[in-house]
Short mmCIF file of C-alpha atoms in Angstrom, two decimals:
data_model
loop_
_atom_site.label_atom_id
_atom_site.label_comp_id
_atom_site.label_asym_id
_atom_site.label_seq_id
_atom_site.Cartn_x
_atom_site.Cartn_y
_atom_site.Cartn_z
CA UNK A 1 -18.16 4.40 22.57
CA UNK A 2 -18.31 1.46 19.86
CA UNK A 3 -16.00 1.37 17.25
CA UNK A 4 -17.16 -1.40 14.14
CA UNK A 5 -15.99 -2.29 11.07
CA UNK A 6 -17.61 0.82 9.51
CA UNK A 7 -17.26 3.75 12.01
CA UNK A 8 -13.83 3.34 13.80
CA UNK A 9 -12.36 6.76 14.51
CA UNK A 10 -10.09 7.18 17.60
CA UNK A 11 -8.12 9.95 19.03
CA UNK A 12 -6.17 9.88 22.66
CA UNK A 13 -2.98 10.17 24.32
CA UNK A 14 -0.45 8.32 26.06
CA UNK A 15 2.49 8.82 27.73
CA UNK A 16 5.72 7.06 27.16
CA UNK A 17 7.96 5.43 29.80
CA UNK A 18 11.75 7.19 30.36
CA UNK A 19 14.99 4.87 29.90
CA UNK A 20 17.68 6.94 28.56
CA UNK A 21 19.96 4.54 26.80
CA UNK A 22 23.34 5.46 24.31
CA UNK A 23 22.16 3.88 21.35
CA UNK A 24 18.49 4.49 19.44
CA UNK A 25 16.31 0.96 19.06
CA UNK A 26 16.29 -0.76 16.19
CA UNK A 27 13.45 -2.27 14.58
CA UNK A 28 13.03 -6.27 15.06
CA UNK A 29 12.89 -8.23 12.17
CA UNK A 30 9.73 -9.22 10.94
CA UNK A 31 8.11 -11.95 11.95
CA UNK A 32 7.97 -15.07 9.44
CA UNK A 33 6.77 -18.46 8.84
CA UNK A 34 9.58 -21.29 9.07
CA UNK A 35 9.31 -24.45 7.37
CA UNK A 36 11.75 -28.01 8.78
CA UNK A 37 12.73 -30.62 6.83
CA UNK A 38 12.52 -32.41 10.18
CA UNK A 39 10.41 -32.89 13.11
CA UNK A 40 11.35 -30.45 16.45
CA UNK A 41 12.29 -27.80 13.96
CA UNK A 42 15.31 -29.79 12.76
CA UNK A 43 17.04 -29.92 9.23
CA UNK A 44 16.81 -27.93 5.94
CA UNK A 45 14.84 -24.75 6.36
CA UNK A 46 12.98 -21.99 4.42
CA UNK A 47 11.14 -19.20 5.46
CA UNK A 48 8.16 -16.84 3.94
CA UNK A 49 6.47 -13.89 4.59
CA UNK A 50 4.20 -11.29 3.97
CA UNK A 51 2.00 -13.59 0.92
CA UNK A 52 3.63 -15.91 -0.81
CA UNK A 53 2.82 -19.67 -2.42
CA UNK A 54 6.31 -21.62 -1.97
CA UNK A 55 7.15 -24.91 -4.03
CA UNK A 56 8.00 -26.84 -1.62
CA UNK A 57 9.03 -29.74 -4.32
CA UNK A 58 11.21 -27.54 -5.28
CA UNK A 59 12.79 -25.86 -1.82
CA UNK A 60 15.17 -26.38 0.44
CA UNK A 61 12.83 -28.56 2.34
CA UNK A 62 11.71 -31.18 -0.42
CA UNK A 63 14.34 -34.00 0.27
CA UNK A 64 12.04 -35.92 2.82
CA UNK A 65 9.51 -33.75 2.57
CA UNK A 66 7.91 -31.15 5.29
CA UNK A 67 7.82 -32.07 8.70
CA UNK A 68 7.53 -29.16 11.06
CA UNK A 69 6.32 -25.88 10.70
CA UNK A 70 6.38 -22.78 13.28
CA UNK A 71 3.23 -20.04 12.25
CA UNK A 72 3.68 -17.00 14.42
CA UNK A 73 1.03 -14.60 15.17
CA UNK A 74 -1.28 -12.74 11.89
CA UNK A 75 -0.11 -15.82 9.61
CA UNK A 76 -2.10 -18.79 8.07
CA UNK A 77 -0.47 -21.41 6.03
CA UNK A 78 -2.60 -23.70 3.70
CA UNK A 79 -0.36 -26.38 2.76
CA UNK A 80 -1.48 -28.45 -0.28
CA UNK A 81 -0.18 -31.95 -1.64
CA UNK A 82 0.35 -32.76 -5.46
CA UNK A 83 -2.79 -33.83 -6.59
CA UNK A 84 -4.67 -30.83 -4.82
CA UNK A 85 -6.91 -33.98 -3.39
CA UNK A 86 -5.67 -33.24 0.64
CA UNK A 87 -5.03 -29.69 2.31
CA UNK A 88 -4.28 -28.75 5.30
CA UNK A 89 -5.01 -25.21 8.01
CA UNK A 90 -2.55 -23.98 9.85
CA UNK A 91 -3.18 -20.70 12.31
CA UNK A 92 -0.82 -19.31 15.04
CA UNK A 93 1.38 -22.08 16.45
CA UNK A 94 4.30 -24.58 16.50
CA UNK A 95 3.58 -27.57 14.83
CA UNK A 96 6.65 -29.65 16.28
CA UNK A 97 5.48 -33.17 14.23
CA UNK A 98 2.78 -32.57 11.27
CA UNK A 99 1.32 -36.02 11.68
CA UNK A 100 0.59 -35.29 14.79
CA UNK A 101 -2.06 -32.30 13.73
CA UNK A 102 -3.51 -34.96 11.15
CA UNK A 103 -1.17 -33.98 8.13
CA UNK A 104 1.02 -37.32 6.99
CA UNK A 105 0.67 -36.23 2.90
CA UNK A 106 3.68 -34.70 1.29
CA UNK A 107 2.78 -31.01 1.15
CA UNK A 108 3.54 -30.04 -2.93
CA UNK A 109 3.33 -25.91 -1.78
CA UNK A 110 2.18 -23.81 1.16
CA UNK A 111 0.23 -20.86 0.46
CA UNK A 112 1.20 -17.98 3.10
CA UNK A 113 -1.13 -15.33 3.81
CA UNK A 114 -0.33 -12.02 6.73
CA UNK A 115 -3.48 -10.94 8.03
CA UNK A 116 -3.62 -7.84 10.25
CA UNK A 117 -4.69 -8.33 13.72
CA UNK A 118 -8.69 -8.05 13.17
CA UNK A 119 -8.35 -10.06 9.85
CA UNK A 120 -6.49 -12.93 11.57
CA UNK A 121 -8.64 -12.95 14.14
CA UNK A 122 -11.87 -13.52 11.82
CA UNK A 123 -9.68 -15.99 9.88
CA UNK A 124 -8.11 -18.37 12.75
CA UNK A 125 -11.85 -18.32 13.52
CA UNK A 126 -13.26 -19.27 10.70
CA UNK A 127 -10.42 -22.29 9.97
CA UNK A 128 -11.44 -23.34 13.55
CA UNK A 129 -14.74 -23.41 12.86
CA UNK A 130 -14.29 -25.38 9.21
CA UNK A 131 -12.22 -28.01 11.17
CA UNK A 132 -15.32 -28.65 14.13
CA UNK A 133 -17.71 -28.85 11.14
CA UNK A 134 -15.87 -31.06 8.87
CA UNK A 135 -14.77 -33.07 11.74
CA UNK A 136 -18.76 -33.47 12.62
CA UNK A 137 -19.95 -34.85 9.27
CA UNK A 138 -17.00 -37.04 8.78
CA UNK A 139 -18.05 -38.67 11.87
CA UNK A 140 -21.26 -39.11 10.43
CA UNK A 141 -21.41 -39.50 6.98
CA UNK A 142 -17.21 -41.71 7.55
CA UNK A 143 -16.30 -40.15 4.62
CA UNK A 144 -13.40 -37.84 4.04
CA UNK A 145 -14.49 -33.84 3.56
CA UNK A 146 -13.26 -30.41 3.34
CA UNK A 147 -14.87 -27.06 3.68
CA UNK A 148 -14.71 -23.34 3.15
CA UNK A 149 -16.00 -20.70 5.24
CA UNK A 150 -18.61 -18.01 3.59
CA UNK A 151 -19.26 -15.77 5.84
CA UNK A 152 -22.50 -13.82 5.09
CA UNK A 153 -22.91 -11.13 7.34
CA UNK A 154 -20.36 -9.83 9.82
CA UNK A 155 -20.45 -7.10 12.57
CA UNK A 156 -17.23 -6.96 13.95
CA UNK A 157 -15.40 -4.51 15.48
CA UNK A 158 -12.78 -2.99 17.76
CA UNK A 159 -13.65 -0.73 21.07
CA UNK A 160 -10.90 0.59 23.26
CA UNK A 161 -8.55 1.58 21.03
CA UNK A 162 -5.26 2.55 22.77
CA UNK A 163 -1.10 2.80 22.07
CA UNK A 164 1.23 2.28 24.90
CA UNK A 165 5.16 2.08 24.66
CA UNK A 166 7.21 -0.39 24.95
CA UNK A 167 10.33 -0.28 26.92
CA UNK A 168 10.06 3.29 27.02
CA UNK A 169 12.47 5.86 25.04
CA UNK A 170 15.84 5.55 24.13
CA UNK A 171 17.44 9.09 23.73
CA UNK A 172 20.85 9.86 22.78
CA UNK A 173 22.23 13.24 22.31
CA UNK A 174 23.07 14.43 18.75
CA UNK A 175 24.79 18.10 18.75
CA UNK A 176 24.64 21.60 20.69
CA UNK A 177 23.69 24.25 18.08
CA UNK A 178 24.83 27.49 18.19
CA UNK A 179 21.86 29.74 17.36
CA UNK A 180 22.11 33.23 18.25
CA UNK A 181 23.73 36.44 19.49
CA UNK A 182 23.93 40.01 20.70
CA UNK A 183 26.75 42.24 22.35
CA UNK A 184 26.06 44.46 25.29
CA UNK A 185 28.52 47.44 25.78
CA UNK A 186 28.90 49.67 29.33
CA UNK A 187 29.59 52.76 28.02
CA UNK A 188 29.18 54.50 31.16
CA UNK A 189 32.51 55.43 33.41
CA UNK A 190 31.26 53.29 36.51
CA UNK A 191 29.45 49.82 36.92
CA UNK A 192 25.76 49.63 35.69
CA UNK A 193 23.45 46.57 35.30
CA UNK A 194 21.96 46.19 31.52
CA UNK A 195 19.57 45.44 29.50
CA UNK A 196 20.68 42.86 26.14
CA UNK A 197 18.46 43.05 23.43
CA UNK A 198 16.22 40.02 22.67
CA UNK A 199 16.15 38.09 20.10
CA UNK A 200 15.25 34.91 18.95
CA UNK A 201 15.96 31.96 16.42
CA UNK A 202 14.11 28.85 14.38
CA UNK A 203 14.92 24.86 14.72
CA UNK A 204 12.53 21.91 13.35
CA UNK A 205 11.45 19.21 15.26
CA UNK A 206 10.81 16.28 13.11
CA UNK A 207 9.34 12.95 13.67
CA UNK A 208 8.65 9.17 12.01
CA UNK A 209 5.92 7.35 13.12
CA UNK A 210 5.52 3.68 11.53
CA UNK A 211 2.90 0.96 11.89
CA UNK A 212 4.53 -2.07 11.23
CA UNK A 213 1.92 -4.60 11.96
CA UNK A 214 -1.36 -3.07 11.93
CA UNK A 215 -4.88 -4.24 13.86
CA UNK A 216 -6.81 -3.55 10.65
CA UNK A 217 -10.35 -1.95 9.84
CA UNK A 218 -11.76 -0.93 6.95
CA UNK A 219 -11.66 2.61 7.48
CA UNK A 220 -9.38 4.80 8.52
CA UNK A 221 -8.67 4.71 12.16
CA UNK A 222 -5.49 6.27 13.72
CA UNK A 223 -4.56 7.80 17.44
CA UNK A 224 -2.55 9.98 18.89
CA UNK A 225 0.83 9.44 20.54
CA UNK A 226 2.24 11.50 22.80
CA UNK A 227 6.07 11.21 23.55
CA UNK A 228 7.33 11.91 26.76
CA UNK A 229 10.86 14.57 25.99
CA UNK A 230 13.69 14.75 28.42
CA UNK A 231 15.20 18.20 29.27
CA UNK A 232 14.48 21.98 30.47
CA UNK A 233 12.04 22.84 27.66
CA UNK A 234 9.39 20.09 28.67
CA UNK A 235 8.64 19.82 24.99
CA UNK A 236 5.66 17.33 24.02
CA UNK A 237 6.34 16.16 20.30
CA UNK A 238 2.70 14.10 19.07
CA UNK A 239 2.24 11.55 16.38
CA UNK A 240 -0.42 9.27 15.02
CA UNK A 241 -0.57 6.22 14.29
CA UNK A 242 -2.39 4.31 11.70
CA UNK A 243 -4.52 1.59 13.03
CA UNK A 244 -5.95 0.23 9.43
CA UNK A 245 -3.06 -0.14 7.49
CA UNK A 246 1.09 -0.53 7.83
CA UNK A 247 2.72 2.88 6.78
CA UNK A 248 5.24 5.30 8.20
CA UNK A 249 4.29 9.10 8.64
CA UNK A 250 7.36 11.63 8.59
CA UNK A 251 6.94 15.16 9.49
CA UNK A 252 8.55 18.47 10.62
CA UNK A 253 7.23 21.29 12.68
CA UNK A 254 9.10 24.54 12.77
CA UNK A 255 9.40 25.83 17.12
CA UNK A 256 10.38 29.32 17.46
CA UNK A 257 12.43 29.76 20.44
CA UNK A 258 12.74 33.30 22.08
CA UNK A 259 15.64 34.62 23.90
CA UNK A 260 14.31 37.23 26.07
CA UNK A 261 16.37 40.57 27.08
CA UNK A 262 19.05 39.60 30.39
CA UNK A 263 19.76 41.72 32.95
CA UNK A 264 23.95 42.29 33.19
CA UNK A 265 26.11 43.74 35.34
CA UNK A 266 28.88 45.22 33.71
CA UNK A 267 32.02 47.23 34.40
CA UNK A 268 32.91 50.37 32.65
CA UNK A 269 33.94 50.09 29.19
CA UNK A 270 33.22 46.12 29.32
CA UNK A 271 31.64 44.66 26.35
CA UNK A 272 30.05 41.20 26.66
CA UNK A 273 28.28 38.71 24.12
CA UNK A 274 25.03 37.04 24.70
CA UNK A 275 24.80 33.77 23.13
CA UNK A 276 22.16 30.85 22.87
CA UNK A 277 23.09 26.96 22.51
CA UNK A 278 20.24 24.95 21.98
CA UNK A 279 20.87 20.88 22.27
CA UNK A 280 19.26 18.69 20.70
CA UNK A 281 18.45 14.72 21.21
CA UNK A 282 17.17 11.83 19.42
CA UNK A 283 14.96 9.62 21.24
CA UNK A 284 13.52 6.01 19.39
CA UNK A 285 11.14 3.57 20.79
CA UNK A 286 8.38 1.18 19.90
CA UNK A 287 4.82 0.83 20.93
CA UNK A 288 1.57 -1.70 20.52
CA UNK A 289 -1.36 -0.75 19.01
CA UNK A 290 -3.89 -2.44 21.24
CA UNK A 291 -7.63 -2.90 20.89
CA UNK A 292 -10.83 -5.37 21.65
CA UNK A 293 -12.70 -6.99 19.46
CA UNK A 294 -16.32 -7.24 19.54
CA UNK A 295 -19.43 -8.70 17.73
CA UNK A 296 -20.79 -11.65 15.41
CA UNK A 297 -20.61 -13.16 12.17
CA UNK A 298 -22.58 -15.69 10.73
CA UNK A 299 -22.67 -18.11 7.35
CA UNK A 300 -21.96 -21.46 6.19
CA UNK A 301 -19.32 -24.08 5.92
CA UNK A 302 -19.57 -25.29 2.21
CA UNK A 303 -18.80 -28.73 3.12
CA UNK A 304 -17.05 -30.84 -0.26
CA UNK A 305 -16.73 -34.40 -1.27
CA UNK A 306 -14.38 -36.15 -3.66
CA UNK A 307 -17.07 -37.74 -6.38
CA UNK A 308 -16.22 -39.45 -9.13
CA UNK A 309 -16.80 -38.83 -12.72
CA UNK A 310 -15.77 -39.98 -16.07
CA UNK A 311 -12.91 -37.27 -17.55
CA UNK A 312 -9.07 -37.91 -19.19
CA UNK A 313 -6.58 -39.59 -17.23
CA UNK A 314 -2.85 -40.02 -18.74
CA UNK A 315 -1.95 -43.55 -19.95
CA UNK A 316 1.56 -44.98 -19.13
CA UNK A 317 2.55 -43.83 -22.86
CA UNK A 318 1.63 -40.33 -21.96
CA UNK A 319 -1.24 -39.90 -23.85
CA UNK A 320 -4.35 -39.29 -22.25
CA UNK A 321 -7.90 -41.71 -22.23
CA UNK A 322 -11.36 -41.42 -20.32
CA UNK A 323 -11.06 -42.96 -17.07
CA UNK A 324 -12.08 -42.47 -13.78
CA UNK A 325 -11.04 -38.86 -12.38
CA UNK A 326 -12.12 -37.76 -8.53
CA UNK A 327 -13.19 -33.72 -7.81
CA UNK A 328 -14.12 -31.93 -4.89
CA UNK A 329 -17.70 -31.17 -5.00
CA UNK A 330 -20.11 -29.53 -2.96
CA UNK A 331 -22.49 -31.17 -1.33
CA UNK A 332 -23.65 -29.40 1.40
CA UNK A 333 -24.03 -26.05 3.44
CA UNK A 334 -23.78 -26.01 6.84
CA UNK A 335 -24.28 -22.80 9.24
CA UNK A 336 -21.81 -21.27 11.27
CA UNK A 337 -21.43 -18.39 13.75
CA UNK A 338 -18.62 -16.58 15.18
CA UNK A 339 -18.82 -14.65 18.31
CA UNK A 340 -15.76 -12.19 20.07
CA UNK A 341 -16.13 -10.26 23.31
CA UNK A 342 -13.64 -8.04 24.24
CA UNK A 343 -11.21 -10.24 22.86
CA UNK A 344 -7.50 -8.82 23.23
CA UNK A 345 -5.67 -7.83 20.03
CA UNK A 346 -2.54 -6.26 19.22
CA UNK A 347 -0.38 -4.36 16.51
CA UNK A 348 3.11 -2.85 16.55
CA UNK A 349 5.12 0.04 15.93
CA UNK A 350 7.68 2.36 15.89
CA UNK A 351 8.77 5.88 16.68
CA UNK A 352 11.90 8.52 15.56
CA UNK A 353 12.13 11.81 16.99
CA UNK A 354 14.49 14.51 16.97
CA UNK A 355 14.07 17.74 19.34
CA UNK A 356 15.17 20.61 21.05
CA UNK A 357 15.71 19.15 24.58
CA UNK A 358 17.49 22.09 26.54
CA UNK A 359 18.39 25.42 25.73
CA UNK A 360 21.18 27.55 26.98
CA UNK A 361 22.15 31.05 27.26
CA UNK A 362 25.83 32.02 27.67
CA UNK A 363 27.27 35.57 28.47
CA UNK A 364 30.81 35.81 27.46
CA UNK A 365 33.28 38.66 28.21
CA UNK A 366 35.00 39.53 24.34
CA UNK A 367 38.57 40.26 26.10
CA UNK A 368 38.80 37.85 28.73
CA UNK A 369 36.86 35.08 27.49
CA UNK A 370 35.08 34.39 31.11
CA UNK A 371 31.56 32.74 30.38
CA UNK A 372 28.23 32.86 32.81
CA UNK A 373 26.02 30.31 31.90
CA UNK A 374 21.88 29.50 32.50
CA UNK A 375 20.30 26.49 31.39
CA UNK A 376 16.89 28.31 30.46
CA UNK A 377 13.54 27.09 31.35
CA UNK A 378 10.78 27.25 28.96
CA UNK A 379 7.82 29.61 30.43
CA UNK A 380 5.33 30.38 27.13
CA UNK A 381 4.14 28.52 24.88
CA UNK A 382 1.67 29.50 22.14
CA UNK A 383 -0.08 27.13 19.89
CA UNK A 384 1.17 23.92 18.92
CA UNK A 385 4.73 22.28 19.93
CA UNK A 386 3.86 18.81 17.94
CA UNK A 387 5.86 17.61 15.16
CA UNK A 388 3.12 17.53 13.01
CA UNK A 389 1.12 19.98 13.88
CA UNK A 390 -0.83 21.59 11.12
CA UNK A 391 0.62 24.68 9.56
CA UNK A 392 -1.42 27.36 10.23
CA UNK A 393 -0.16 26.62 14.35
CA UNK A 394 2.26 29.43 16.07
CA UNK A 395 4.76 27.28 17.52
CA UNK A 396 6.98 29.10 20.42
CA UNK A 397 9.11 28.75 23.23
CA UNK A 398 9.98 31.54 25.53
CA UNK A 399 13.28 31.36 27.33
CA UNK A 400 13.18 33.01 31.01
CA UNK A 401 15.08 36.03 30.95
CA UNK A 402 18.42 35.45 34.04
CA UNK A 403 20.63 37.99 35.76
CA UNK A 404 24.32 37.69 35.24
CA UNK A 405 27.30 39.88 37.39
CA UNK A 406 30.05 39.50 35.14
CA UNK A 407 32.08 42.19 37.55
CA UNK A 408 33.17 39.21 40.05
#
C-alpha cells in the first residue's frame, strides 16, 4: 500500500522489548545546532534550535568570527555575511573548518530552520541540488552565482510506516492498592468448605504518548503502539502516535477487575476476610517512528547574479550620493529533479504508562491474623484493555476464582 503526501493513513502494532530497570527513562535533550568560535569545535560557543536567526556580530562567537559549526540531523543553517552579498548551505553534518566547505566570509547571522524528517529530506535535497547547479554555471559562465530551489510539482511520500522501541521498557513498581473485601463466616458446628461472595472494584490505566521529532506529512498520519506489560494480568495498554506533527497524547481508560466467589475451608465458628491487592507499575520507554520515502519532484534552480546599477551609497560624512550599488538578480532558470526510493527516515518518541500489573487475593483469619495468599491470573476479558480506548468499550478483567484450607 502507498502512502503520499496526500493519502497517508497507517494503523499497526508492535511489540516492545522487556528490560526491567529501577528508574523510568528520561527524555534526551533535544538536539541543537552548535556554533565555535574556533576550528575542531574549539572556543566560545552558542547554540540554537527549533527556528531561530542568531546575530552572530553580536554572540558569543563574534570575537574572531565563526569557524566551526556541528548541524545534526532535521536542521539547515543558512549563514549570511554583512552585506547579504555571500551565503552559505549547511545540511546534516560537522563542519570541523568552514573554509574548508568554501565559506572564508565572516558570517553576520545564521538563520536556523528544524525540518521534520520528510521536510529535511526534500530540503538537504534541494540545497544539494542548488550547490551542483550553481557550481555548473560558475564553471561556465566564471562568474560568482547563487540560487534558490522552486520546486513545481512534487509527489513524495512515505510507505512502510512502522514504530519500534528502543531499549525496551523500563518499569518500576509504584504502590500495592488495597481494593476490596468480603467476610465469610462458618456458622455450622463442624468444618465446611464455602462459598465468598464476589465482588469486584475500578482502577485507571493511563498513558502519555509524545512525538518529539516527527517524520512529517501533510495529513494526518498516526499508528498504533502496542506496549508489552509485565505481570499476571497480561494486560496490553495501546497508544498512537502522531506521525505529522510533534505532540503528546494523555489518556485514561477505566479496567474493571472482578474478584470471583473462592472456595474456603473453614472451621466452625471461624470467620475469615477476603481481600484483593492490586499492584501497580510504571513502565517508560522511547521508540522511532520509521518510514521510506518515495517519489519525484521537479522545478528549477533560479540561478542569480550580482549586477550593477546606479542607486545611493553612503559618503564618508554619512550622507548618502548615487554611486555604484551591486544586487542579486535573476538571470536564469535552470531545471531540476529530485528522485527518493525507499529512502530510510526516522522520527522519535516517547512513552508513560501506568497499570495494573498483578493482582492478588488474600484470605485472612479476623482472630488469628494467618493470611493465604493467590497471585490471580487474569482469564476474561471483554472489550477493550487500552488506555485509550474509546468510551463506549467494556473494559474487564476476571480474576480466577482459588481454593483456600484455612483449617491447617
Amino acid at each position: 500500500m502507498r502512502f503520499t503526501a496526500r493519502r497517508l493513513i497507517a494503523s499497526l502494532s508492535v511489540l516492545g522489548l522487556l528490560a526491567a530497570q529501577s528508574t523510568a527513562f528520561a527524555v534526551d535533550e533535544q538536539k541543537k545546532v552548535e556554533f565555535f568560535e574556533g576550528k575542531e569545535f574549539a572556543g566560545a560557543s552558542e547554540s540554537a534550535k527549533d527556528d531561530t536567526t542568531i546575530d552572530l556580530t553580536k554572540s558569543k562567537v563574534s570575537a574572531d568570527g565563526l569557524s566551526s559549526i556541528k548541524v545534526p540531523y532535521g536542521y539547515i543553517v543558512k549563514l549570511t555575511e554583512k552585506s547579504g552579498h555571500e551565503s552559505i548551505l549547511l545540511s546534516e553534518g560537522n563542519y570541523n573548518d568552514l573554509g574548508k566547505f568554501g565559506w572564508d566570509n565572516y558570517a553576520a547571522t545564521a538563520e536556523v530552520k528544524h525540518y521534520s524528517a520528510l521536510e529535511y529530506e526534500l530540503q538537504a535535497a534541494r540545497v544539494q541540488k542548488v550547490k551542483e547547479v550553481v557550481s555548473a554555471r560558475e564553471k561556465e559562465l566564471n562568474t560568482a552565482l547563487r540560487g534558490d530551489a522552486i520546486a513545481q510539482k512534487t509527489d513524495v511520500g512515505v510507505d512502510n510506516l512502522r514504530v519500534e522501541p528502543v531499549d525496551g521498557n523500563h518499569e518500576e513498581k509504584t504502590e500495592l492498592i488495597f481494593t476490596g473485601n468480603t467476610r465469610l463466616t462458618n456458622t455450622t458446628g463442624q468444618k465446611q468448605t464455602l462459598t465468598s461472595q464476589a465482588f469486584d472494584f475500578a482502577e485507571s490505566n493511563t498513558i502519555s504518548a509524545t512525538t518529539t521529532n516527527s517524520i512529517g506529512t501533510s495529513v494526518s498520519a498516526s499508528a498504533t503502539f502496542n506496549i508489552p506489560i509485565v505481570g499476571s494480568l497480561n494486560t496490553t495498554i495501546s497508544t498512537q502516535y502522531n506521525f505529522s506533527k510533534a505532540d503528546t497524547k494523555s489518556e485514561s481508560k477505566t479496567v474493571t477487575y472482578k474478584i470471583p466467589s473462592q472456595s474456603i475451608t473453614l472451621e466452625p465458628g471461624q470467620t475469615v476476610e477476603v481481600r484483593a491487592r492490586l499492584e501497580k507499575v510504571k513502565t517508560a520507554g522511547k521508540v522511532r517512528l520509521i518510514g521510506d520515502i518515495n517519489g519525484t519532484e521537479s522545478g528549477y534552480v533560479n540561478l542569480q547574479k550580482l549586477v550593477g546599477d546606479i542607486g545611493l551609497v553612503p559618503t564618508p560624512d554619512h550622507k548618502l550620493t548615487n554611486g555604484l550599488v551591486y544586487k542579486w538578480k535573476s538571470f536564469e532558470k535552470k531545471p531540476y529533479e529530485l528522485s527518493f526510493s525507499n529512502q530510510h527516515v526516522e522520527g522519535e518518541g516517547t512513552y508513560q504508562a501506568e497499570y495494573g500489573s498483578n493482582l492478588y487475593i488474600d484470605v485472612v483469619d479476623v482472630s488469628t491474623n494467618k493470611v493465604q495468599t493467590v497471585q490471580a491470573n487474569a482469564t476474561e476479558m471483554q472489550g477493550d484493555r487500552s488506555a485509550n480506548g474509546s468510551s463506549k468499550d467494556a473494559v474487564e478483567l476476571t480474576a480466577n476464582a482459588g481454593t483456600f484450607d484455612m483449617t491447617k
